[in-house]
Coordinates of C-alpha atoms (C1' of nucleotides) in Angstrom, one line a residue:
Chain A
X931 CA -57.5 -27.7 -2.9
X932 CA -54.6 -30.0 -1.2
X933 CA -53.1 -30.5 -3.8
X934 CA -52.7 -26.6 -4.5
X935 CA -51.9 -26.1 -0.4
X936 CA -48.7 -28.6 -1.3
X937 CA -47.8 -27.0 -4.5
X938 CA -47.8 -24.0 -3.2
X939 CA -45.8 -25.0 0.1
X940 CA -43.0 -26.9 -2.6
X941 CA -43.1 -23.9 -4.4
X942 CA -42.4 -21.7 -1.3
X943 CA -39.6 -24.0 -0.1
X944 CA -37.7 -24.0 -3.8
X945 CA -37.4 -20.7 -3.6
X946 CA -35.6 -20.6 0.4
X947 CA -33.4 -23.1 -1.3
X948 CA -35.4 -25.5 0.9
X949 CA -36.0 -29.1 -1.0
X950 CA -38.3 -31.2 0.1
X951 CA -37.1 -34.2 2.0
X952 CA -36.1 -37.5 0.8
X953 CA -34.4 -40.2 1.3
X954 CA -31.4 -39.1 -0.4
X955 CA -31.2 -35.8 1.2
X956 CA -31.6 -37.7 4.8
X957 CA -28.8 -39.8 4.2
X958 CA -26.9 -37.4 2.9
X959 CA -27.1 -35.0 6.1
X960 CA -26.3 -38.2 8.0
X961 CA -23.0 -38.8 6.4
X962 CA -22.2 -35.0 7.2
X963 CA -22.9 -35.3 10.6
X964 CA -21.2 -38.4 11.1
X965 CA -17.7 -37.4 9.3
X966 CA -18.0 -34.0 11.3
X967 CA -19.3 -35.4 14.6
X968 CA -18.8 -39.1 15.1
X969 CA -21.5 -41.6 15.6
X970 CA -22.3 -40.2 18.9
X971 CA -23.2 -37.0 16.8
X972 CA -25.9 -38.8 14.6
X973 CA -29.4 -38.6 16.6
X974 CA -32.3 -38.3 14.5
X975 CA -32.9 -35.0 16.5
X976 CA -29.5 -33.7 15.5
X977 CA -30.7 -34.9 12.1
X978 CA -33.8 -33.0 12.0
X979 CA -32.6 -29.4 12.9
X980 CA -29.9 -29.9 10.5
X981 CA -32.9 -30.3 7.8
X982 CA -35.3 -28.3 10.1
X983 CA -38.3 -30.8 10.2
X984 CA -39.1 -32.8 13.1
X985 CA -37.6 -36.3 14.1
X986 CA -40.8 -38.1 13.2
X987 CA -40.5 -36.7 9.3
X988 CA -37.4 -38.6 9.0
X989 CA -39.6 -42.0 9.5
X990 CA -41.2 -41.1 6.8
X991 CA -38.7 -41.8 4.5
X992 CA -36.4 -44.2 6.4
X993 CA -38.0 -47.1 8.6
X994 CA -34.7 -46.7 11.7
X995 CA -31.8 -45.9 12.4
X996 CA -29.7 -49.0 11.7
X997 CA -31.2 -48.8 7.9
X998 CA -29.6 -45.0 7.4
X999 CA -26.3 -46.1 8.7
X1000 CA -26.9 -49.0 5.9
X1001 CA -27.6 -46.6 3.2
X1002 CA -24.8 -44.1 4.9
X1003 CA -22.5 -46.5 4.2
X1004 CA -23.2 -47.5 0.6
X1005 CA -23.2 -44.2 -0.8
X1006 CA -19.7 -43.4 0.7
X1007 CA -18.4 -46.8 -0.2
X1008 CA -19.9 -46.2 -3.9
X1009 CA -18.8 -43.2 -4.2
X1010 CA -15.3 -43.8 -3.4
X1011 CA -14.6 -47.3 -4.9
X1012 CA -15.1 -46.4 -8.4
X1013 CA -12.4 -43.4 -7.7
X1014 CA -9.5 -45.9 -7.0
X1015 CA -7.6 -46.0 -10.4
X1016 CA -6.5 -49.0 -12.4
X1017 CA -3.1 -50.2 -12.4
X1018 CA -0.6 -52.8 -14.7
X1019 CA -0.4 -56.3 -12.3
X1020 CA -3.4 -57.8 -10.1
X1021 CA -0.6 -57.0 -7.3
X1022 CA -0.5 -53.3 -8.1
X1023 CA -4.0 -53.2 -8.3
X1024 CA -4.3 -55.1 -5.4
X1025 CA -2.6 -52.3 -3.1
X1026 CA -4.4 -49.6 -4.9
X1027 CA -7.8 -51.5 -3.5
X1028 CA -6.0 -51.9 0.3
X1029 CA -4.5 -48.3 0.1
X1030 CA -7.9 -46.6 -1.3
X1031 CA -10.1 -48.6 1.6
X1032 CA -7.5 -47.7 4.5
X1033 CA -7.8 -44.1 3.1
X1034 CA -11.5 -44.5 2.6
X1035 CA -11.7 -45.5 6.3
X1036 CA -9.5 -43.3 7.4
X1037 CA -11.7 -40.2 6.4
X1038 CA -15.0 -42.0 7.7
X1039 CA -13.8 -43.8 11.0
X1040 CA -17.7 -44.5 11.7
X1041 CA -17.8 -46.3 8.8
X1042 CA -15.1 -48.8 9.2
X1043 CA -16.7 -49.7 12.9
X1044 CA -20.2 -49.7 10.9
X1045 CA -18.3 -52.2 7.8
X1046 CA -17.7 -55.1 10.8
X1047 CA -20.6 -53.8 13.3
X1048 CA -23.4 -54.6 10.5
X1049 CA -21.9 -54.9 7.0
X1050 CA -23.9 -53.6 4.8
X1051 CA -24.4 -56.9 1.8
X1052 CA -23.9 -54.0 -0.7
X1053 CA -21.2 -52.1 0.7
X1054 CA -19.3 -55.5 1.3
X1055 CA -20.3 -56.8 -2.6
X1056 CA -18.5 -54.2 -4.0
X1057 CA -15.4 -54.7 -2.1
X1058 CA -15.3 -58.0 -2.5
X1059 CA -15.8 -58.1 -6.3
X1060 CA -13.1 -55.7 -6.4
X1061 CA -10.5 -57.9 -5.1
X1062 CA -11.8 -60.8 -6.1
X1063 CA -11.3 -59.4 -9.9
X1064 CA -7.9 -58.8 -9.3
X1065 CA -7.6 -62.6 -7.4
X1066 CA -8.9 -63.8 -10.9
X1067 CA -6.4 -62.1 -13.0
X1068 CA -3.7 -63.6 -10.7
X1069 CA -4.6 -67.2 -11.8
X1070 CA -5.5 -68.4 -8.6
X1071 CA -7.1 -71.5 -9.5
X1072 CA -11.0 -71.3 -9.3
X1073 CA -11.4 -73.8 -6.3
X1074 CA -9.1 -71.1 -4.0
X1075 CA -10.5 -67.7 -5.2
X1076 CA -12.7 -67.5 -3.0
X1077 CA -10.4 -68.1 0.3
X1078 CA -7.9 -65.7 -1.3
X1079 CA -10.6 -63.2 -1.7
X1080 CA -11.7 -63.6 1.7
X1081 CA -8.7 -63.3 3.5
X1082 CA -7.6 -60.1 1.8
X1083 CA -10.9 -58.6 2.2
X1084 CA -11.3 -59.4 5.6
X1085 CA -7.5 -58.1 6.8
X1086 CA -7.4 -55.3 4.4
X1087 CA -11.4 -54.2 6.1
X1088 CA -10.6 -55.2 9.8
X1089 CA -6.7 -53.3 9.6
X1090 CA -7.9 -50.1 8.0
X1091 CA -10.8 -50.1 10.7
X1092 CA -8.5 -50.1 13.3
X1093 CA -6.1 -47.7 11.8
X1094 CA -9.0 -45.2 12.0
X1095 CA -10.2 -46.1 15.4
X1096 CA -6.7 -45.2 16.1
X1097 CA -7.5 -41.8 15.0
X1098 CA -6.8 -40.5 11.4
X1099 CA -3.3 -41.2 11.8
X1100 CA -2.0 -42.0 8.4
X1101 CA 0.2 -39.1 8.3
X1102 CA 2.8 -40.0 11.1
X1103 CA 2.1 -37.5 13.7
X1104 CA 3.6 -36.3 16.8
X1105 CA 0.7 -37.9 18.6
X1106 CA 1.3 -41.0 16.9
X1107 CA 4.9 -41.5 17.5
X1108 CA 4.8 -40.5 20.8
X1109 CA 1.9 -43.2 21.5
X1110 CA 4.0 -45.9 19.8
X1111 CA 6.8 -45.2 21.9
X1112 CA 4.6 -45.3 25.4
X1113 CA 3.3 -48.8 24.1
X1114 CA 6.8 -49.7 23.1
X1115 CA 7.9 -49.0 26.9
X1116 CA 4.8 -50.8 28.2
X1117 CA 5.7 -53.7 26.2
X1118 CA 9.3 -54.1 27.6
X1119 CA 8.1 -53.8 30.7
X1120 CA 6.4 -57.1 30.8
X1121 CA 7.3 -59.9 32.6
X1122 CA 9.9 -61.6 30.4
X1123 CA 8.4 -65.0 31.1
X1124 CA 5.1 -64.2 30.7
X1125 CA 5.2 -62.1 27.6
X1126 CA 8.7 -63.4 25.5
X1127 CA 7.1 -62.6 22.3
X1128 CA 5.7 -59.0 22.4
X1129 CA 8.5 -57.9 24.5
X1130 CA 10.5 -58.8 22.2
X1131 CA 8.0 -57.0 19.4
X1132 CA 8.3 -53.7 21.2
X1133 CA 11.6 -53.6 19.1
X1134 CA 10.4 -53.2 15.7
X1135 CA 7.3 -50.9 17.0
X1136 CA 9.7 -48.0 17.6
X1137 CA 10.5 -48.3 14.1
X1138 CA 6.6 -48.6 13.2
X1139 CA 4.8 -47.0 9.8
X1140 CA 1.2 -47.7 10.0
X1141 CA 1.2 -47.5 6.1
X1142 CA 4.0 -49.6 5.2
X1143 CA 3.1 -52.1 7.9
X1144 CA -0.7 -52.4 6.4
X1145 CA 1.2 -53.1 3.0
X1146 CA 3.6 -55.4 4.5
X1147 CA 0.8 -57.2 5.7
X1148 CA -0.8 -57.4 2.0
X1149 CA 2.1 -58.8 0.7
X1150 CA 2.4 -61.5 3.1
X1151 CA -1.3 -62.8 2.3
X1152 CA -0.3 -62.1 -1.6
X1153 CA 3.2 -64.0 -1.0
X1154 CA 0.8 -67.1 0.6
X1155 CA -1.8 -66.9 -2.8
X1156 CA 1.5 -66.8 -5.2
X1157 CA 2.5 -70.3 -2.8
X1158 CA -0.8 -72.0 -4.3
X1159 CA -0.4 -70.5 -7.8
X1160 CA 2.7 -72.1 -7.8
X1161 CA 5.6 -69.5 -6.9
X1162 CA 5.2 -67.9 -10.1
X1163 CA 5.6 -64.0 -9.1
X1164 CA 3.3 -61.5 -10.6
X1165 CA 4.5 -58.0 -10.7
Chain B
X415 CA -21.0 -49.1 66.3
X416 CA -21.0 -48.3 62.8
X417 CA -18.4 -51.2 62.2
X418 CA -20.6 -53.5 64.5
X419 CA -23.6 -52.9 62.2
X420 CA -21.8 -53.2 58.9
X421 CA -20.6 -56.4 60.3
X422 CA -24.2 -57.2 61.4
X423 CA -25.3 -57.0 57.8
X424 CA -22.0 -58.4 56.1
X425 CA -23.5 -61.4 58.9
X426 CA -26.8 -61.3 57.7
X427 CA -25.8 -61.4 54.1
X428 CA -23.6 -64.2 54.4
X429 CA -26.7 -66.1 55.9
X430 CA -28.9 -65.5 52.9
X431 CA -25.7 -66.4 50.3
X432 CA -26.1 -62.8 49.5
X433 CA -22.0 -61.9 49.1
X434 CA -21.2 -58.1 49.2
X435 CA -20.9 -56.7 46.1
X436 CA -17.7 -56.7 44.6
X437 CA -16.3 -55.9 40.9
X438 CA -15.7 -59.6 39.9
X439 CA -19.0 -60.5 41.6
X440 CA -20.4 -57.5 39.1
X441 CA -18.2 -58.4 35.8
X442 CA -19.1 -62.2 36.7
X443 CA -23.3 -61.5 36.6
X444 CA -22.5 -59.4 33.5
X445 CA -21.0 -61.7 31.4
X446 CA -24.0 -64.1 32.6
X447 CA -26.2 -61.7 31.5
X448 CA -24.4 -60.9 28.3
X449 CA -24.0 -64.7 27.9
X450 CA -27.9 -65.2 27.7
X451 CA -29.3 -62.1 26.5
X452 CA -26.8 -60.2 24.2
X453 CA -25.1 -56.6 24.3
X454 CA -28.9 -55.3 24.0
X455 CA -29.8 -57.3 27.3
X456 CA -26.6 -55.6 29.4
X457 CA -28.6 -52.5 31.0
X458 CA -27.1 -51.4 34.5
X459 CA -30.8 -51.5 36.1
X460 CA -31.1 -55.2 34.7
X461 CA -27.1 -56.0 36.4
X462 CA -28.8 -54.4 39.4
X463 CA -31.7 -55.8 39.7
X464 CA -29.9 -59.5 39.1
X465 CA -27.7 -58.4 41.9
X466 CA -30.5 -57.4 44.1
X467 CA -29.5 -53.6 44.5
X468 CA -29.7 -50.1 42.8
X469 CA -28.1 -48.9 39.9
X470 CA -26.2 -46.5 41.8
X471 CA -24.2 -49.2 43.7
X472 CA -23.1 -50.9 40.9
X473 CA -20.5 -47.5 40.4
X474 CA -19.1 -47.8 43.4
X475 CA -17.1 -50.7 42.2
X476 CA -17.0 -49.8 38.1
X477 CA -17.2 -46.3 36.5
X478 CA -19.0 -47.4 33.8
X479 CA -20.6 -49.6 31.0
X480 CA -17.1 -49.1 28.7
X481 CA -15.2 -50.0 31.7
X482 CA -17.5 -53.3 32.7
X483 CA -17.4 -54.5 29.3
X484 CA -13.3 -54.3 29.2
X485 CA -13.5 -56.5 32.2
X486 CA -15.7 -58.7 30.9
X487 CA -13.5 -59.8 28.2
X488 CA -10.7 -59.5 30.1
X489 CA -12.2 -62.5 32.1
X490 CA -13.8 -64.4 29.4
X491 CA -10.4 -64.5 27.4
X492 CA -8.5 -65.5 30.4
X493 CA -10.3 -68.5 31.3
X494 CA -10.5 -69.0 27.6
X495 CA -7.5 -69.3 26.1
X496 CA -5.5 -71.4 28.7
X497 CA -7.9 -73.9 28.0
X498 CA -6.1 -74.2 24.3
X499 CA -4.1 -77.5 24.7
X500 CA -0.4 -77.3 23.1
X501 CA 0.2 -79.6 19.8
X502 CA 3.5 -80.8 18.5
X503 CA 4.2 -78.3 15.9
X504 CA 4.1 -74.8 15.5
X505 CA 1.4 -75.0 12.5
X506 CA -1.0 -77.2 14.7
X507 CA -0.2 -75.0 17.6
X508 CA -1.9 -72.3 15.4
X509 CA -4.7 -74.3 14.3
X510 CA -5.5 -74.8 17.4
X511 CA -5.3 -71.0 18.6
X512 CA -7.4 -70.4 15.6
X513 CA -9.7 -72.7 16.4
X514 CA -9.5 -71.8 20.4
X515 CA -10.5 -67.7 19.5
X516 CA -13.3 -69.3 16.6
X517 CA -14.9 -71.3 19.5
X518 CA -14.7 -68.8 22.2
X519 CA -16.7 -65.9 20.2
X520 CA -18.9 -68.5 19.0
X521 CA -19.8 -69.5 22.5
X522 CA -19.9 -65.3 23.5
X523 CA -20.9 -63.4 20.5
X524 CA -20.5 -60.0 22.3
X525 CA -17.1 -61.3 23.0
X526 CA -15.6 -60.6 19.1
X527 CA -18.5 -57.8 18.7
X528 CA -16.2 -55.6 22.0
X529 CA -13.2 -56.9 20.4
X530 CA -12.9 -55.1 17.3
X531 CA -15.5 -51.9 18.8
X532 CA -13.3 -50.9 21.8
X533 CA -10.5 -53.6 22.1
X534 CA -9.6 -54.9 25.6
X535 CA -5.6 -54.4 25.6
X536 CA -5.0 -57.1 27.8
X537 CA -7.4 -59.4 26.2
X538 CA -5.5 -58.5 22.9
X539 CA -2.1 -59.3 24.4
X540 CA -2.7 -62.4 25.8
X541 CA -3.8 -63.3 21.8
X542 CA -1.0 -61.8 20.3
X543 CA 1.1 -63.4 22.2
X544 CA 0.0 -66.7 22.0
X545 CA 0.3 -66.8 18.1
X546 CA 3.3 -64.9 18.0
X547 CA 5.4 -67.2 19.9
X548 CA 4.3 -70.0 17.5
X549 CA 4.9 -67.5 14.6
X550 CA 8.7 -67.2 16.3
X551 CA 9.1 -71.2 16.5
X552 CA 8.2 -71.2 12.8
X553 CA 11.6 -69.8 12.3
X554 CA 10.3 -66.5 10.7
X555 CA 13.0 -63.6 10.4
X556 CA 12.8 -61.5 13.7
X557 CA 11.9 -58.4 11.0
X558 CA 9.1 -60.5 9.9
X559 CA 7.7 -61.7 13.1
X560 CA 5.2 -58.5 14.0
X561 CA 3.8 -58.8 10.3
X562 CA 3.0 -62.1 10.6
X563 CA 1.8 -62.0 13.9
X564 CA -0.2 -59.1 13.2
X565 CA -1.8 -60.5 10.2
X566 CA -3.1 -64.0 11.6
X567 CA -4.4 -62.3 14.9
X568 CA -6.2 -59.7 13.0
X569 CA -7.7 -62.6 10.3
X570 CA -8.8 -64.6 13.6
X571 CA -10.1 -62.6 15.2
X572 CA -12.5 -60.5 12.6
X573 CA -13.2 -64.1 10.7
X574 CA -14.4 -65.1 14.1
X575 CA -16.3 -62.4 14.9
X576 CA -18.0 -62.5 12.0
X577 CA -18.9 -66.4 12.0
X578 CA -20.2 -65.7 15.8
X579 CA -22.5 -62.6 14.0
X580 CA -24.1 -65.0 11.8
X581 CA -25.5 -66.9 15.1
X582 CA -23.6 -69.6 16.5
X583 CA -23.7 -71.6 12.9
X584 CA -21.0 -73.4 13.7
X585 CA -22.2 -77.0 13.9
X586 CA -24.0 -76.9 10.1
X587 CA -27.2 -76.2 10.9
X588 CA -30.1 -76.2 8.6
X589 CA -30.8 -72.6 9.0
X590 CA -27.3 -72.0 7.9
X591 CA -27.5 -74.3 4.9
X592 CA -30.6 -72.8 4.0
X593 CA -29.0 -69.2 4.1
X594 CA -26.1 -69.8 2.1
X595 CA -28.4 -71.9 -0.8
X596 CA -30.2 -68.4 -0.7
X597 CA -27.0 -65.9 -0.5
X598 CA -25.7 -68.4 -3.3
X599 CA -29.0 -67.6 -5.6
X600 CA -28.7 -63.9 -4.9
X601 CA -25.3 -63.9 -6.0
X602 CA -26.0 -66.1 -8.8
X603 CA -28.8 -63.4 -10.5
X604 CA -26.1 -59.9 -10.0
X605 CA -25.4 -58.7 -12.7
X606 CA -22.7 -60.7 -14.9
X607 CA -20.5 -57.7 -16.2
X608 CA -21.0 -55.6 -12.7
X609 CA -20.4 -58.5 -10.5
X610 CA -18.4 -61.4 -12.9
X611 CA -16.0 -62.7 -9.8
X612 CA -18.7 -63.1 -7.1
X613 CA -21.4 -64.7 -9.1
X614 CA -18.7 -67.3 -10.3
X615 CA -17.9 -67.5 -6.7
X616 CA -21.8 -68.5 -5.6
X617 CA -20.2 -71.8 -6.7
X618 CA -18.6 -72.6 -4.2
X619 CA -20.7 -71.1 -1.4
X620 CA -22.6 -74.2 -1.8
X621 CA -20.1 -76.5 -0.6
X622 CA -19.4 -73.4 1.6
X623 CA -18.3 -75.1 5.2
X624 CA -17.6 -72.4 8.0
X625 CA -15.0 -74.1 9.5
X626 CA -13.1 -75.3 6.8
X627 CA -12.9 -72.3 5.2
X628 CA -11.9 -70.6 8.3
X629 CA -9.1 -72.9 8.6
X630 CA -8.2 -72.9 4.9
X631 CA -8.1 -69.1 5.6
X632 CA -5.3 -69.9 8.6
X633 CA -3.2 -72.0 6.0
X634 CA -3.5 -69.5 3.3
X635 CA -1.6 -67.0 5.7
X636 CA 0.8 -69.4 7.1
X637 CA 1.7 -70.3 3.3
X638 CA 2.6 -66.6 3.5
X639 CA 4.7 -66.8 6.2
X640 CA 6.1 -69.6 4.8
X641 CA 7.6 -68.3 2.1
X642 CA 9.2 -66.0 4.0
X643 CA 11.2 -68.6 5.7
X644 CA 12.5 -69.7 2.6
X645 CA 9.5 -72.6 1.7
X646 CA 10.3 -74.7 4.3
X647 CA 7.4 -76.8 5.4
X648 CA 7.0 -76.9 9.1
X649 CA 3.9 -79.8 9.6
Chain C
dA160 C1' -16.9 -47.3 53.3
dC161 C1' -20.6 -48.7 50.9
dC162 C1' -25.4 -48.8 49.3
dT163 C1' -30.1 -46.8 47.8
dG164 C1' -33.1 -45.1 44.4
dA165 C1' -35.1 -41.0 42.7
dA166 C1' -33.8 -37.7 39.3
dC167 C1' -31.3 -35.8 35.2
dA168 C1' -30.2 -35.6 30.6
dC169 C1' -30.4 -37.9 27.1
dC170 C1' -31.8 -41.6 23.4
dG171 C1' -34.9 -44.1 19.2
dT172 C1' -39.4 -44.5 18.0
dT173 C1' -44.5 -43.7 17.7
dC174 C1' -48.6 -41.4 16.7
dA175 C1' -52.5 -38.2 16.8
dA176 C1' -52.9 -34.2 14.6
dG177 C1' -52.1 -31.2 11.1
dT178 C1' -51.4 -29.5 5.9
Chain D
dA1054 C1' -48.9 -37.9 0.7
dC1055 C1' -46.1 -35.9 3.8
dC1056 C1' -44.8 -33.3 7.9
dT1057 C1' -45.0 -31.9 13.0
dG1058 C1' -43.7 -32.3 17.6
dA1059 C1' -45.3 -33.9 21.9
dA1060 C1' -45.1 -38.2 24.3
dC1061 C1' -43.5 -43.0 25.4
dA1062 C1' -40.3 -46.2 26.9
dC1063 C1' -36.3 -46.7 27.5
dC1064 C1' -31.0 -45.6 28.4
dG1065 C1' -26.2 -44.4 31.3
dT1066 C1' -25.0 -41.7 35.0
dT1067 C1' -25.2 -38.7 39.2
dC1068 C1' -26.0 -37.6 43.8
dA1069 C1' -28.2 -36.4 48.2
dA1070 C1' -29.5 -39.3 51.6
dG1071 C1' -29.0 -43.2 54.2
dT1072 C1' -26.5 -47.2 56.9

DNA sequence: ACCTGAACACCGTTCAAGT
DNA sequence: ACCTGAACACCGTTCAAGT
């Protein structure tokens, strides 16, 4: 007789184009929410209208919130990693990886704060295999793949987080430039003697491209792994 | 009269080594607080209570928890980082920085958790500018200077951060050694074809040592910037 | 000017009750 | 087995009222 009740009630919701609830369909509305609304917007409240149930349905299926933020992030990051294409060198390849994570993080700015926040092991796995491949194919000896790995990882993760707490500005926008420039002015007016270095910096961030700078910075830690190879270049 | 009674009371406090309350007074019993029980611990009825008033008076002096936490590391860092002493060249200079930011997050793991979620600007500047006048005594091209700068303060700081999240390991600890002999075997049964870099790197998290690593992390970068200069060694 | 603490508008999470 | 939604135990913040 239950049984019938449920079949009929799953019956009833297939055909309002309402599917049952599940874990994937949770997380899923969570990672709408979040790209639309922010991290503030994701309350399991705000989660249940949106899949008109109650808030205690949702424990059903996930045990709190720090585990959907989890999942959250490891189906965006496993969706999107595979999309990043293959190139000739390890070095190519190697900005592909930092360009498709800045960009990744860049459209999900909660997950970037979510990537250092509470890295998800899985999430963080697949990035670092990623580079690490391309680490391999550079001949970095074995004994210093995993420091190369590392470093990259952690710059190319911590540098596109930032650019997105910035404020999904990859394209240069009026906004942007005119906040460089009132940082710029803040910076030259520090006290000289206090401050000689970053004064001085205020220079070249008039001239600043979040992009190129990103890459610049890539190429400094790649320019530090060729050192141990041995100089040899690999492009 | 009313000035007579405040004074009364400003009297009567003194007396009991009850100070008025004050921002730094405030910032100071939160960082205590944050210090012994952790972001989760930092409620403004638990800073009120410690101060021996009401919620309500603590926004008087602050406008709110965002704010309070800004301070808080505004403080931390600058009794901090003084405290780094100055070495003879520019590469131990930096080791010691490094080693300086590692130490301080370890010893205030909200410290690096803020730093990256909603960074202080001052606390940042007084970091940046620290390595980046190292980074200019290392002879590197003024054009080069921001990258570099930009690239060891952001590998610091997240490296740190992260250490300090996996719980004040820094002295070798048996809970740590047990936890990487167990992220080693995880990483050891992935999947060879999925995962062929990072179960060849389980390896060496064996021999893993936080600090060395860390460190080897610093040189990798400065090999970088190294080579910028030309390959000039600067020990 | 500065402090008090009840009250407001939220949270995440639980759980008895339903189907 | 799965869903419901009121209720619990908190939050940050405000504000009328005090001194």
């Amino acid at each position: 007789m239950l049984g019938a009740m449920a079949k009929a009630k799953a019956k009833q919701r297939s055909e309002r184009r309402e599917e049952a609830l599940s874990r994937e369909r949770i997380v899923e509305a969570a990672i709408e929410i979040l790209d639309a609304q922010g991290e503030a917007g994701l309350t399991f409240r705000a989660l249940a209208t949106r899949l008109a149930t109650g808030p205690g349905a949702l424990y059903w299926h996930i045990s709190n919130k720090e585990e959907l933020l989890v999942a959250a992030c490891d189906v965006v990051v496993a969706n999107t990693l595979p999309e990043i294409s293959a190139r000739a060198t390890p070095r190519k390849a190697l900005h592909g990886i930092a360009l498709g994570v800045f960009e990744m993080l860049d459209a999900h700015p909660w997950l970037g704060a979510e990537l250092v926040r509470n890295p998800s092991p899985t999430a963080m796995l697949q990035i670092f295999e990623r580079i690490g491949r391309q680490v391999q194919a550079l001949k970095v000896p074995e004994r210093a793949q995993f420091t190369a790995a590392t470093v990259l990882g952690s710059y190319i993760i911590s540098e596109s987080r930032q650019n997105a707490a910035n404020g999904r500005l990859y394209n240069p926008s009026p906004d942007r430039t005119e906040f460089l420039e009132q940082l710029a002015a803040q910076w030259q007016a520090l006290d000289p003697d206090a401050f000689p270095f970053t004064r001085n910096a205020a220079k070249q961030l008039r001239e600043h491209d979040d992009r190129a700078e990103f890459l610049a910075g890539v190429d400094l830690i790649l320019a530090g792994i060729g050192a141990s190879v041995g100089g040899a270049r690999h492009d």
